[in-house]
C-alpha cells in the first residue's frame, strides 16, 4: 500500500533550505504518528511530496492510515495508490477497468498518465489506449478532456503501475515543531479548544495550562478535551498539561475586589500565572480563545488592561471570529461534544461588570489583593506528560432528585444575574441562594444536619459542585433536577 503526500502550498514556496527542513520535520512527524500502525513503515522525500509505503494490506489498516494522515499538520492532500507489475497496455487497461469501471457509469471521464523509466509506449499512448478501452467496455458518458466527472490518474515507473484509487484532503498548515511552542490557556469550552487547534495546525507544539475553578470534575472534563486534541492532531510530539489550583485566587478576588472589576482582575491573575508557567517551560507566548465583544472582559479597552499585566506575547487567533463560526469549527474538529457539557466559570463572577476598565482603577483594586495567594497557586501547579491524561479519573457518584423531602434545602448556585432574572420558588420548601463560586468557602457554614439539593439551569454546574463538595468530605449534597 502506498500513499503520495502533497505538501501544503505554503511549504513549497519557501526557499530550498526552509522547504527541505519542513519536509524533513513532516517526515519525522508522519513516522511518529504512524509507527503504532506499522513500525516498518517506509517514507521517501521528493521535491514537493512524500511517498509513504506500508506492506500491511488489510482494509482495517488502510482506514486507520487514512484517518491518521488526514489529521497531521503540513499535509495538503494525499493520494491512495495501489501497485501492480505490468508488461503490456492490455494489462494496464484490465487493472484500470477493475478499479474504476463501476465508477464511470453515465459519467464523463479522462485518463491522465505519468511515466518514468523505460517502456515501449509513451504516456500519451497509455492515455489513448486505456481511455478508448474504457469507453468501449463501460457504459460511460464519454471521454471529456476538460472538466470531466471522473479523472483517472495512472503512474508508471518501469514495469510497475500505480493506480490512484482515492484522493483525500489533508489538514494543511505547517508541520508541528516548525514554529515556536505556545502555552494555551484551556477552559475546556468552545473557544479555547478551537484556538489550540489553530496553533497546532499552524505548526506549534501546543502545551496546555488549566486554571481549576471547579474541583476534580471540572479538571476531568478539561483533561478529556486536551487529550483528544493532542491525540488526534498533535500526537507527533510530547507536550505538557499544567493544572493550577485557582479557587483560592477566586475567593480572594470575591473578598477584596470591587464587583464590577472582578472579571478583569481574574483574567489579569490568569495572565500572571500563565506567564509564570510558560517561563518555567521556556515558552514565549500564551494563547487564549478570547473574541472581541463576546463577554464583558473582552472589549478592546479591557483586553488592553489585561495585557498590561505581563510582557509576554498573548495570541488571540479568534479575536474577530463570530461565536457561531467558532462553534461550527469545534464541531468540525470534534471538540464540541466536550464543550457542550463544560460550564462557564471565569465569565460569571462579575456583577454589573465594567466594559471600559481604567488601568489605574484596576491596579488600585489589586492593591487590596494578597498576592501570596497567587504565588501559592503557581507553586502548587502540577505538570504532567500529556500521555498521562488517557487515564480516566474515578469520581464520586452524585444522586439526582426531582422531589424535595423534609429537612432538605434547595441551594440555588446560579450566578446572581441568573437568579435575579428567574428566581426559583418551590412551594413549601426553603430555597437558599449561594453562587457556585462561594460554595467552597461558605458551604461549611451551613447546618450540617440538613441535606442540600444543588440547583442550576442545566444541572451541569450543580453536578460539578456536588462532586467537588463530596471530594471535600461533605456527604449531605445532592443535585436537584425538577
GROMACS .gro file of C-alpha atoms in nm:
model
  482
    1UNK     CA    1   0.000   0.000   0.000
    2UNK     CA    2   0.134   0.340  -0.098
    3UNK     CA    3   0.038   0.700  -0.018
    4UNK     CA    4   0.165   1.008  -0.200
    5UNK     CA    5   0.170   1.304   0.039
    6UNK     CA    6   0.131   1.651  -0.112
    7UNK     CA    7   0.289   1.928   0.096
    8UNK     CA    8   0.092   2.234   0.199
    9UNK     CA    9   0.147   2.505  -0.069
   10UNK     CA   10   0.297   2.748   0.184
   11UNK     CA   11   0.576   2.496   0.235
   12UNK     CA   12   0.653   2.453  -0.135
   13UNK     CA   13   0.700   2.828  -0.192
   14UNK     CA   14   0.962   2.857   0.081
   15UNK     CA   15   1.332   2.875  -0.002
   16UNK     CA   16   1.502   2.543  -0.074
   17UNK     CA   17   1.662   2.516   0.269
   18UNK     CA   18   1.339   2.603   0.457
   19UNK     CA   19   1.134   2.367   0.239
   20UNK     CA   20   1.380   2.083   0.300
   21UNK     CA   21   1.378   2.147   0.674
   22UNK     CA   22   0.998   2.149   0.692
   23UNK     CA   23   0.974   1.842   0.471
   24UNK     CA   24   1.218   1.656   0.694
   25UNK     CA   25   1.024   1.754   1.007
   26UNK     CA   26   0.697   1.644   0.844
   27UNK     CA   27   0.862   1.315   0.752
   28UNK     CA   28   0.950   1.259   1.117
   29UNK     CA   29   0.602   1.363   1.233
   30UNK     CA   30   0.436   1.114   0.996
   31UNK     CA   31   0.668   0.840   1.118
   32UNK     CA   32   0.588   0.920   1.483
   33UNK     CA   33   0.212   0.912   1.424
   34UNK     CA   34   0.206   0.602   1.200
   35UNK     CA   35   0.464   0.394   1.389
   36UNK     CA   36   0.196   0.230   1.610
   37UNK     CA   37   0.023   0.114   1.289
   38UNK     CA   38   0.338  -0.013   1.113
   39UNK     CA   39   0.680   0.005   1.275
   40UNK     CA   40   0.844  -0.092   0.942
   41UNK     CA   41   0.689   0.198   0.752
   42UNK     CA   42   0.900   0.349   0.470
   43UNK     CA   43   0.896   0.722   0.384
   44UNK     CA   44   1.077   0.882   0.090
   45UNK     CA   45   1.105   1.256   0.029
   46UNK     CA   46   1.075   1.414  -0.317
   47UNK     CA   47   1.079   1.784  -0.409
   48UNK     CA   48   0.714   1.863  -0.338
   49UNK     CA   49   0.583   1.539  -0.191
   50UNK     CA   50   0.650   1.246   0.039
   51UNK     CA   51   0.590   0.883  -0.050
   52UNK     CA   52   0.473   0.652   0.228
   53UNK     CA   53   0.482   0.274   0.187
   54UNK     CA   54   0.337   0.006   0.412
   55UNK     CA   55   0.329  -0.369   0.346
   56UNK     CA   56   0.021  -0.430   0.561
   57UNK     CA   57  -0.270  -0.468   0.320
   58UNK     CA   58  -0.582  -0.513   0.537
   59UNK     CA   59  -0.883  -0.282   0.499
   60UNK     CA   60  -0.875  -0.200   0.870
   61UNK     CA   61  -0.512  -0.091   0.839
   62UNK     CA   62  -0.589   0.118   0.529
   63UNK     CA   63  -0.870   0.306   0.705
   64UNK     CA   64  -0.651   0.368   1.011
   65UNK     CA   65  -0.372   0.505   0.791
   66UNK     CA   66  -0.611   0.734   0.606
   67UNK     CA   67  -0.763   0.866   0.930
   68UNK     CA   68  -0.420   0.936   1.079
   69UNK     CA   69  -0.275   1.108   0.771
   70UNK     CA   70  -0.582   1.333   0.742
   71UNK     CA   71  -0.503   1.486   1.083
   72UNK     CA   72  -0.129   1.556   1.051
   73UNK     CA   73  -0.050   1.928   1.006
   74UNK     CA   74   0.154   2.012   0.695
   75UNK     CA   75  -0.028   1.775   0.457
   76UNK     CA   76  -0.239   1.946   0.192
   77UNK     CA   77  -0.375   1.623   0.041
   78UNK     CA   78  -0.269   1.266  -0.012
   79UNK     CA   79  -0.330   1.004  -0.277
   80UNK     CA   80  -0.405   0.642  -0.202
   81UNK     CA   81  -0.217   0.426  -0.452
   82UNK     CA   82  -0.217   0.055  -0.540
   83UNK     CA   83   0.087  -0.103  -0.707
   84UNK     CA   84   0.092  -0.369  -0.981
   85UNK     CA   85   0.353  -0.533  -1.207
   86UNK     CA   86   0.263  -0.491  -1.577
   87UNK     CA   87   0.422  -0.558  -1.915
   88UNK     CA   88   0.156  -0.458  -2.168
   89UNK     CA   89  -0.105  -0.187  -2.213
   90UNK     CA   90  -0.372  -0.460  -2.209
   91UNK     CA   91  -0.274  -0.537  -1.851
   92UNK     CA   92  -0.292  -0.169  -1.766
   93UNK     CA   93  -0.642  -0.150  -1.917
   94UNK     CA   94  -0.763  -0.459  -1.729
   95UNK     CA   95  -0.638  -0.333  -1.394
   96UNK     CA   96  -0.778   0.017  -1.453
   97UNK     CA   97  -1.117  -0.120  -1.551
   98UNK     CA   98  -1.127  -0.342  -1.242
   99UNK     CA   99  -1.073  -0.042  -1.018
  100UNK     CA  100  -1.268   0.232  -1.196
  101UNK     CA  101  -1.521   0.058  -1.423
  102UNK     CA  102  -1.816   0.080  -1.184
  103UNK     CA  103  -1.748   0.448  -1.110
  104UNK     CA  104  -1.780   0.551  -1.476
  105UNK     CA  105  -2.144   0.457  -1.529
  106UNK     CA  106  -2.307   0.751  -1.710
  107UNK     CA  107  -2.015   0.984  -1.632
  108UNK     CA  108  -1.766   1.167  -1.848
  109UNK     CA  109  -1.403   1.083  -1.779
  110UNK     CA  110  -1.044   1.122  -1.887
  111UNK     CA  111  -0.720   0.932  -1.824
  112UNK     CA  112  -0.400   1.107  -1.715
  113UNK     CA  113  -0.075   0.909  -1.715
  114UNK     CA  114   0.275   0.987  -1.589
  115UNK     CA  115   0.567   0.770  -1.697
  116UNK     CA  116   0.919   0.719  -1.562
  117UNK     CA  117   1.178   0.467  -1.672
  118UNK     CA  118   1.193   0.266  -1.993
  119UNK     CA  119   0.875   0.140  -2.163
  120UNK     CA  120   0.781   0.066  -2.520
  121UNK     CA  121   0.495   0.318  -2.501
  122UNK     CA  122   0.459   0.682  -2.406
  123UNK     CA  123   0.229   0.847  -2.152
  124UNK     CA  124   0.007   0.968  -2.437
  125UNK     CA  125  -0.014   0.614  -2.576
  126UNK     CA  126  -0.137   0.489  -2.239
  127UNK     CA  127  -0.395   0.766  -2.204
  128UNK     CA  128  -0.540   0.698  -2.551
  129UNK     CA  129  -0.538   0.320  -2.522
  130UNK     CA  130  -0.683   0.298  -2.171
  131UNK     CA  131  -0.932   0.580  -2.231
  132UNK     CA  132  -1.058   0.426  -2.555
  133UNK     CA  133  -1.079   0.080  -2.399
  134UNK     CA  134  -1.279   0.202  -2.100
  135UNK     CA  135  -1.515   0.394  -2.326
  136UNK     CA  136  -1.585   0.078  -2.529
  137UNK     CA  137  -1.616  -0.163  -2.236
  138UNK     CA  138  -1.807   0.055  -1.987
  139UNK     CA  139  -2.137   0.244  -2.013
  140UNK     CA  140  -1.984   0.591  -1.974
  141UNK     CA  141  -2.089   0.944  -2.056
  142UNK     CA  142  -1.795   0.966  -2.296
  143UNK     CA  143  -1.441   1.097  -2.284
  144UNK     CA  144  -1.403   1.463  -2.186
  145UNK     CA  145  -1.052   1.604  -2.155
  146UNK     CA  146  -1.153   1.924  -1.977
  147UNK     CA  147  -1.353   1.919  -1.655
  148UNK     CA  148  -1.463   1.552  -1.665
  149UNK     CA  149  -1.678   1.397  -1.395
  150UNK     CA  150  -1.401   1.146  -1.320
  151UNK     CA  151  -1.028   1.180  -1.376
  152UNK     CA  152  -0.830   0.855  -1.368
  153UNK     CA  153  -0.468   0.904  -1.268
  154UNK     CA  154  -0.208   0.642  -1.364
  155UNK     CA  155   0.163   0.640  -1.281
  156UNK     CA  156   0.417   0.411  -1.448
  157UNK     CA  157   0.767   0.350  -1.315
  158UNK     CA  158   0.947   0.084  -1.517
  159UNK     CA  159   0.730  -0.226  -1.502
  160UNK     CA  160   0.524  -0.101  -1.209
  161UNK     CA  161   0.179   0.054  -1.243
  162UNK     CA  162   0.046   0.279  -0.968
  163UNK     CA  163  -0.329   0.336  -0.968
  164UNK     CA  164  -0.458   0.632  -0.769
  165UNK     CA  165  -0.768   0.486  -0.606
  166UNK     CA  166  -0.861   0.774  -0.374
  167UNK     CA  167  -0.765   1.133  -0.305
  168UNK     CA  168  -0.803   1.262   0.050
  169UNK     CA  169  -0.793   1.615   0.189
  170UNK     CA  170  -0.525   1.688   0.446
  171UNK     CA  171  -0.522   1.933   0.734
  172UNK     CA  172  -0.297   2.190   0.565
  173UNK     CA  173  -0.084   2.423   0.776
  174UNK     CA  174   0.275   2.369   0.884
  175UNK     CA  175   0.431   2.059   1.039
  176UNK     CA  176   0.438   2.065   1.419
  177UNK     CA  177   0.767   2.200   1.560
  178UNK     CA  178   0.842   2.418   1.257
  179UNK     CA  179   0.709   2.711   1.464
  180UNK     CA  180   0.780   2.802   1.825
  181UNK     CA  181   0.593   2.642   2.114
  182UNK     CA  182   0.297   2.815   2.282
  183UNK     CA  183   0.103   2.769   2.607
  184UNK     CA  184  -0.273   2.754   2.557
  185UNK     CA  185  -0.491   2.868   2.848
  186UNK     CA  186  -0.761   2.600   2.839
  187UNK     CA  187  -1.106   2.631   2.991
  188UNK     CA  188  -1.245   2.332   2.802
  189UNK     CA  189  -1.509   2.539   2.622
  190UNK     CA  190  -1.560   2.600   2.251
  191UNK     CA  191  -1.318   2.891   2.221
  192UNK     CA  192  -1.004   2.759   2.389
  193UNK     CA  193  -1.031   2.425   2.206
  194UNK     CA  194  -1.057   2.589   1.864
  195UNK     CA  195  -0.777   2.837   1.944
  196UNK     CA  196  -0.549   2.549   2.047
  197UNK     CA  197  -0.631   2.356   1.730
  198UNK     CA  198  -0.545   2.655   1.512
  199UNK     CA  199  -0.197   2.676   1.662
  200UNK     CA  200  -0.146   2.301   1.627
  201UNK     CA  201  -0.237   2.338   1.261
  202UNK     CA  202   0.000   2.633   1.226
  203UNK     CA  203   0.295   2.421   1.335
  204UNK     CA  204   0.336   2.496   1.706
  205UNK     CA  205   0.381   2.249   1.985
  206UNK     CA  206   0.082   2.346   2.199
  207UNK     CA  207   0.120   2.293   2.573
  208UNK     CA  208  -0.186   2.340   2.795
  209UNK     CA  209  -0.248   2.536   3.115
  210UNK     CA  210  -0.572   2.488   3.307
  211UNK     CA  211  -0.692   2.710   3.592
  212UNK     CA  212  -0.902   2.490   3.817
  213UNK     CA  213  -1.203   2.681   3.947
  214UNK     CA  214  -1.441   2.390   3.999
  215UNK     CA  215  -1.267   2.089   4.151
  216UNK     CA  216  -1.172   1.749   4.019
  217UNK     CA  217  -1.477   1.706   3.797
  218UNK     CA  218  -1.401   2.035   3.620
  219UNK     CA  219  -1.043   1.925   3.562
  220UNK     CA  220  -1.153   1.580   3.444
  221UNK     CA  221  -1.359   1.741   3.167
  222UNK     CA  222  -1.072   1.965   3.055
  223UNK     CA  223  -0.829   1.673   3.060
  224UNK     CA  224  -1.060   1.486   2.823
  225UNK     CA  225  -1.072   1.759   2.559
  226UNK     CA  226  -0.699   1.833   2.587
  227UNK     CA  227  -0.609   1.468   2.541
  228UNK     CA  228  -0.847   1.443   2.246
  229UNK     CA  229  -0.687   1.744   2.073
  230UNK     CA  230  -0.336   1.612   2.127
  231UNK     CA  231  -0.412   1.253   2.029
  232UNK     CA  232  -0.599   1.346   1.712
  233UNK     CA  233  -0.393   1.637   1.580
  234UNK     CA  234  -0.069   1.671   1.776
  235UNK     CA  235   0.045   1.321   1.873
  236UNK     CA  236   0.373   1.352   1.680
  237UNK     CA  237   0.521   1.543   1.976
  238UNK     CA  238   0.501   1.517   2.352
  239UNK     CA  239   0.363   1.821   2.533
  240UNK     CA  240   0.277   1.920   2.890
  241UNK     CA  241  -0.051   1.969   3.074
  242UNK     CA  242  -0.036   2.208   3.369
  243UNK     CA  243  -0.312   2.236   3.629
  244UNK     CA  244  -0.313   2.546   3.852
  245UNK     CA  245  -0.546   2.543   4.158
  246UNK     CA  246  -0.725   2.877   4.129
  247UNK     CA  247  -1.014   2.854   4.373
  248UNK     CA  248  -0.819   3.046   4.639
  249UNK     CA  249  -0.749   3.324   4.387
  250UNK     CA  250  -1.119   3.349   4.305
  251UNK     CA  251  -1.207   3.362   4.675
  252UNK     CA  252  -0.954   3.642   4.730
  253UNK     CA  253  -1.100   3.839   4.437
  254UNK     CA  254  -1.453   3.795   4.572
  255UNK     CA  255  -1.344   3.923   4.911
  256UNK     CA  256  -1.118   4.212   4.807
  257UNK     CA  257  -1.214   4.342   4.460
  258UNK     CA  258  -1.496   4.571   4.351
  259UNK     CA  259  -1.774   4.368   4.188
  260UNK     CA  260  -1.758   4.548   3.855
  261UNK     CA  261  -1.387   4.473   3.814
  262UNK     CA  262  -1.380   4.109   3.924
  263UNK     CA  263  -1.376   3.966   3.570
  264UNK     CA  264  -1.087   4.183   3.450
  265UNK     CA  265  -0.884   4.120   3.765
  266UNK     CA  266  -0.941   3.744   3.737
  267UNK     CA  267  -0.811   3.749   3.378
  268UNK     CA  268  -0.509   3.953   3.486
  269UNK     CA  269  -0.435   3.694   3.756
  270UNK     CA  270  -0.462   3.419   3.496
  271UNK     CA  271  -0.221   3.601   3.266
  272UNK     CA  272   0.025   3.646   3.553
  273UNK     CA  273   0.005   3.278   3.639
  274UNK     CA  274   0.015   3.170   3.274
  275UNK     CA  275   0.326   3.379   3.211
  276UNK     CA  276   0.494   3.224   3.516
  277UNK     CA  277   0.411   2.871   3.400
  278UNK     CA  278   0.525   2.949   3.045
  279UNK     CA  279   0.853   3.087   3.177
  280UNK     CA  280   0.921   2.762   3.363
  281UNK     CA  281   0.860   2.567   3.041
  282UNK     CA  282   1.075   2.806   2.830
  283UNK     CA  283   0.771   2.912   2.624
  284UNK     CA  284   0.745   3.269   2.494
  285UNK     CA  285   0.374   3.311   2.414
  286UNK     CA  286   0.030   3.249   2.562
  287UNK     CA  287  -0.277   3.154   2.357
  288UNK     CA  288  -0.635   3.232   2.459
  289UNK     CA  289  -0.973   3.180   2.294
  290UNK     CA  290  -1.091   3.535   2.358
  291UNK     CA  291  -1.307   3.702   2.093
  292UNK     CA  292  -1.372   4.076   2.085
  293UNK     CA  293  -1.704   4.171   2.242
  294UNK     CA  294  -1.805   3.817   2.336
  295UNK     CA  295  -1.815   3.890   2.711
  296UNK     CA  296  -1.756   4.199   2.920
  297UNK     CA  297  -1.386   4.130   2.979
  298UNK     CA  298  -1.323   4.101   2.605
  299UNK     CA  299  -1.378   4.459   2.495
  300UNK     CA  300  -1.079   4.631   2.336
  301UNK     CA  301  -1.034   4.851   2.644
  302UNK     CA  302  -1.049   4.561   2.888
  303UNK     CA  303  -0.820   4.341   2.681
  304UNK     CA  304  -0.568   4.625   2.677
  305UNK     CA  305  -0.585   4.648   3.056
  306UNK     CA  306  -0.549   4.270   3.087
  307UNK     CA  307  -0.244   4.262   2.858
  308UNK     CA  308  -0.061   4.528   3.062
  309UNK     CA  309  -0.006   4.274   3.339
  310UNK     CA  310   0.273   4.089   3.154
  311UNK     CA  311   0.535   4.149   2.888
  312UNK     CA  312   0.473   3.803   2.744
  313UNK     CA  313   0.311   3.787   2.400
  314UNK     CA  314  -0.060   3.698   2.420
  315UNK     CA  315  -0.201   3.549   2.100
  316UNK     CA  316  -0.576   3.552   2.029
  317UNK     CA  317  -0.648   3.373   1.700
  318UNK     CA  318  -1.027   3.407   1.742
  319UNK     CA  319  -1.029   3.778   1.821
  320UNK     CA  320  -1.256   3.871   1.526
  321UNK     CA  321  -1.446   3.541   1.495
  322UNK     CA  322  -1.823   3.509   1.536
  323UNK     CA  323  -1.938   3.270   1.809
  324UNK     CA  324  -2.132   3.055   1.565
  325UNK     CA  325  -1.826   3.020   1.343
  326UNK     CA  326  -1.627   2.906   1.646
  327UNK     CA  327  -1.894   2.651   1.738
  328UNK     CA  328  -1.907   2.526   1.379
  329UNK     CA  329  -1.531   2.470   1.377
  330UNK     CA  330  -1.549   2.298   1.716
  331UNK     CA  331  -1.799   2.056   1.563
  332UNK     CA  332  -1.576   2.006   1.262
  333UNK     CA  333  -1.267   1.920   1.467
  334UNK     CA  334  -1.457   1.714   1.724
  335UNK     CA  335  -1.426   1.925   2.041
  336UNK     CA  336  -1.791   2.040   2.052
  337UNK     CA  337  -1.920   1.736   2.248
  338UNK     CA  338  -1.673   1.817   2.525
  339UNK     CA  339  -1.754   2.190   2.523
  340UNK     CA  340  -2.129   2.131   2.538
  341UNK     CA  341  -2.103   1.976   2.885
  342UNK     CA  342  -1.847   2.225   3.018
  343UNK     CA  343  -1.997   2.507   3.229
  344UNK     CA  344  -1.854   2.858   3.211
  345UNK     CA  345  -1.670   2.964   3.524
  346UNK     CA  346  -1.448   3.267   3.476
  347UNK     CA  347  -1.701   3.488   3.297
  348UNK     CA  348  -1.973   3.497   3.563
  349UNK     CA  349  -1.817   3.630   3.883
  350UNK     CA  350  -1.869   3.998   3.797
  351UNK     CA  351  -2.196   4.168   3.885
  352UNK     CA  352  -2.264   4.462   3.653
  353UNK     CA  353  -1.913   4.432   3.506
  354UNK     CA  354  -1.740   4.732   3.355
  355UNK     CA  355  -1.669   4.721   2.983
  356UNK     CA  356  -1.420   5.010   2.995
  357UNK     CA  357  -1.193   4.942   3.287
  358UNK     CA  358  -0.933   5.206   3.371
  359UNK     CA  359  -0.585   5.072   3.441
  360UNK     CA  360  -0.541   5.295   3.746
  361UNK     CA  361  -0.869   5.178   3.899
  362UNK     CA  362  -0.786   4.812   3.836
  363UNK     CA  363  -0.441   4.850   3.989
  364UNK     CA  364  -0.600   5.018   4.291
  365UNK     CA  365  -0.838   4.723   4.332
  366UNK     CA  366  -0.547   4.480   4.300
  367UNK     CA  367  -0.364   4.665   4.579
  368UNK     CA  368  -0.612   4.501   4.820
  369UNK     CA  369  -0.534   4.155   4.681
  370UNK     CA  370  -0.299   3.924   4.873
  371UNK     CA  371  -0.056   3.818   4.600
  372UNK     CA  372   0.073   3.545   4.830
  373UNK     CA  373  -0.245   3.357   4.733
  374UNK     CA  374  -0.150   3.379   4.366
  375UNK     CA  375   0.209   3.275   4.437
  376UNK     CA  376   0.081   2.975   4.633
  377UNK     CA  377  -0.140   2.871   4.340
  378UNK     CA  378   0.152   2.896   4.096
  379UNK     CA  379   0.380   2.698   4.326
  380UNK     CA  380   0.110   2.431   4.366
  381UNK     CA  381   0.066   2.390   3.988
  382UNK     CA  382   0.105   2.032   3.871
  383UNK     CA  383   0.283   1.949   3.544
  384UNK     CA  384   0.203   1.623   3.364
  385UNK     CA  385   0.303   1.450   3.045
  386UNK     CA  386   0.006   1.471   2.808
  387UNK     CA  387   0.004   1.092   2.771
  388UNK     CA  388  -0.098   1.053   3.136
  389UNK     CA  389  -0.432   1.217   3.058
  390UNK     CA  390  -0.552   0.896   2.892
  391UNK     CA  391  -0.608   0.750   3.239
  392UNK     CA  392  -0.967   0.812   3.346
  393UNK     CA  393  -1.033   0.952   3.693
  394UNK     CA  394  -1.271   0.777   3.931
  395UNK     CA  395  -1.504   1.047   4.064
  396UNK     CA  396  -1.767   1.031   4.341
  397UNK     CA  397  -2.123   0.944   4.240
  398UNK     CA  398  -2.391   1.207   4.291
  399UNK     CA  399  -2.762   1.142   4.346
  400UNK     CA  400  -3.016   1.336   4.137
  401UNK     CA  401  -3.357   1.419   4.283
  402UNK     CA  402  -3.679   1.553   4.135
  403UNK     CA  403  -3.876   1.583   4.459
  404UNK     CA  404  -3.778   1.764   4.779
  405UNK     CA  405  -3.821   1.591   5.115
  406UNK     CA  406  -3.830   1.720   5.471
  407UNK     CA  407  -3.502   1.861   5.606
  408UNK     CA  408  -3.378   1.906   5.250
  409UNK     CA  409  -3.287   2.258   5.144
  410UNK     CA  410  -3.266   2.371   4.782
  411UNK     CA  411  -2.938   2.553   4.724
  412UNK     CA  412  -2.961   2.774   4.414
  413UNK     CA  413  -2.598   2.802   4.295
  414UNK     CA  414  -2.663   3.011   3.984
  415UNK     CA  415  -2.479   3.337   3.927
  416UNK     CA  416  -2.659   3.641   4.077
  417UNK     CA  417  -2.772   3.768   3.736
  418UNK     CA  418  -2.937   3.434   3.652
  419UNK     CA  419  -3.108   3.414   3.990
  420UNK     CA  420  -3.240   3.769   3.962
  421UNK     CA  421  -3.378   3.712   3.611
  422UNK     CA  422  -3.557   3.387   3.702
  423UNK     CA  423  -3.590   3.340   4.081
  424UNK     CA  424  -3.651   2.981   4.190
  425UNK     CA  425  -3.951   2.920   4.416
  426UNK     CA  426  -4.066   2.573   4.529
  427UNK     CA  427  -4.387   2.569   4.731
  428UNK     CA  428  -4.337   2.454   5.089
  429UNK     CA  429  -3.959   2.435   5.070
  430UNK     CA  430  -3.673   2.666   5.158
  431UNK     CA  431  -3.458   2.796   4.874
  432UNK     CA  432  -3.119   2.946   4.960
  433UNK     CA  433  -2.914   3.134   4.701
  434UNK     CA  434  -2.538   3.078   4.719
  435UNK     CA  435  -2.347   3.135   4.391
  436UNK     CA  436  -2.127   2.843   4.294
  437UNK     CA  437  -1.810   3.047   4.337
  438UNK     CA  438  -1.885   3.088   4.709
  439UNK     CA  439  -1.962   2.723   4.782
  440UNK     CA  440  -1.607   2.610   4.853
  441UNK     CA  441  -1.561   2.866   5.131
  442UNK     CA  442  -1.913   2.906   5.272
  443UNK     CA  443  -2.077   2.563   5.247
  444UNK     CA  444  -1.921   2.457   5.577
  445UNK     CA  445  -2.113   2.739   5.748
  446UNK     CA  446  -2.449   2.578   5.663
  447UNK     CA  447  -2.640   2.350   5.902
  448UNK     CA  448  -2.468   2.008   5.867
  449UNK     CA  449  -2.779   1.824   5.985
  450UNK     CA  450  -2.963   1.912   5.665
  451UNK     CA  451  -2.926   1.778   5.311
  452UNK     CA  452  -2.869   2.034   5.036
  453UNK     CA  453  -3.001   1.993   4.683
  454UNK     CA  454  -2.786   2.195   4.443
  455UNK     CA  455  -2.974   2.362   4.160
  456UNK     CA  456  -2.865   2.527   3.833
  457UNK     CA  457  -3.033   2.578   3.496
  458UNK     CA  458  -2.898   2.268   3.316
  459UNK     CA  459  -2.777   2.052   3.602
  460UNK     CA  460  -2.418   2.060   3.480
  461UNK     CA  461  -2.272   2.313   3.722
  462UNK     CA  462  -2.469   2.168   4.014
  463UNK     CA  463  -2.332   1.820   3.942
  464UNK     CA  464  -1.974   1.953   3.922
  465UNK     CA  465  -2.012   2.138   4.250
  466UNK     CA  466  -2.178   1.845   4.426
  467UNK     CA  467  -1.885   1.622   4.326
  468UNK     CA  468  -1.640   1.887   4.442
  469UNK     CA  469  -1.810   1.913   4.781
  470UNK     CA  470  -1.808   1.535   4.818
  471UNK     CA  471  -1.435   1.542   4.747
  472UNK     CA  472  -1.406   1.782   5.042
  473UNK     CA  473  -1.585   1.535   5.271
  474UNK     CA  474  -1.943   1.672   5.255
  475UNK     CA  475  -2.187   1.385   5.204
  476UNK     CA  476  -2.504   1.590   5.258
  477UNK     CA  477  -2.526   1.713   4.896
  478UNK     CA  478  -2.738   1.601   4.601
  479UNK     CA  479  -2.846   1.756   4.271
  480UNK     CA  480  -3.196   1.899   4.226
  481UNK     CA  481  -3.339   1.839   3.876
  482UNK     CA  482  -3.714   1.920   3.885
   0.00000   0.00000   0.00000
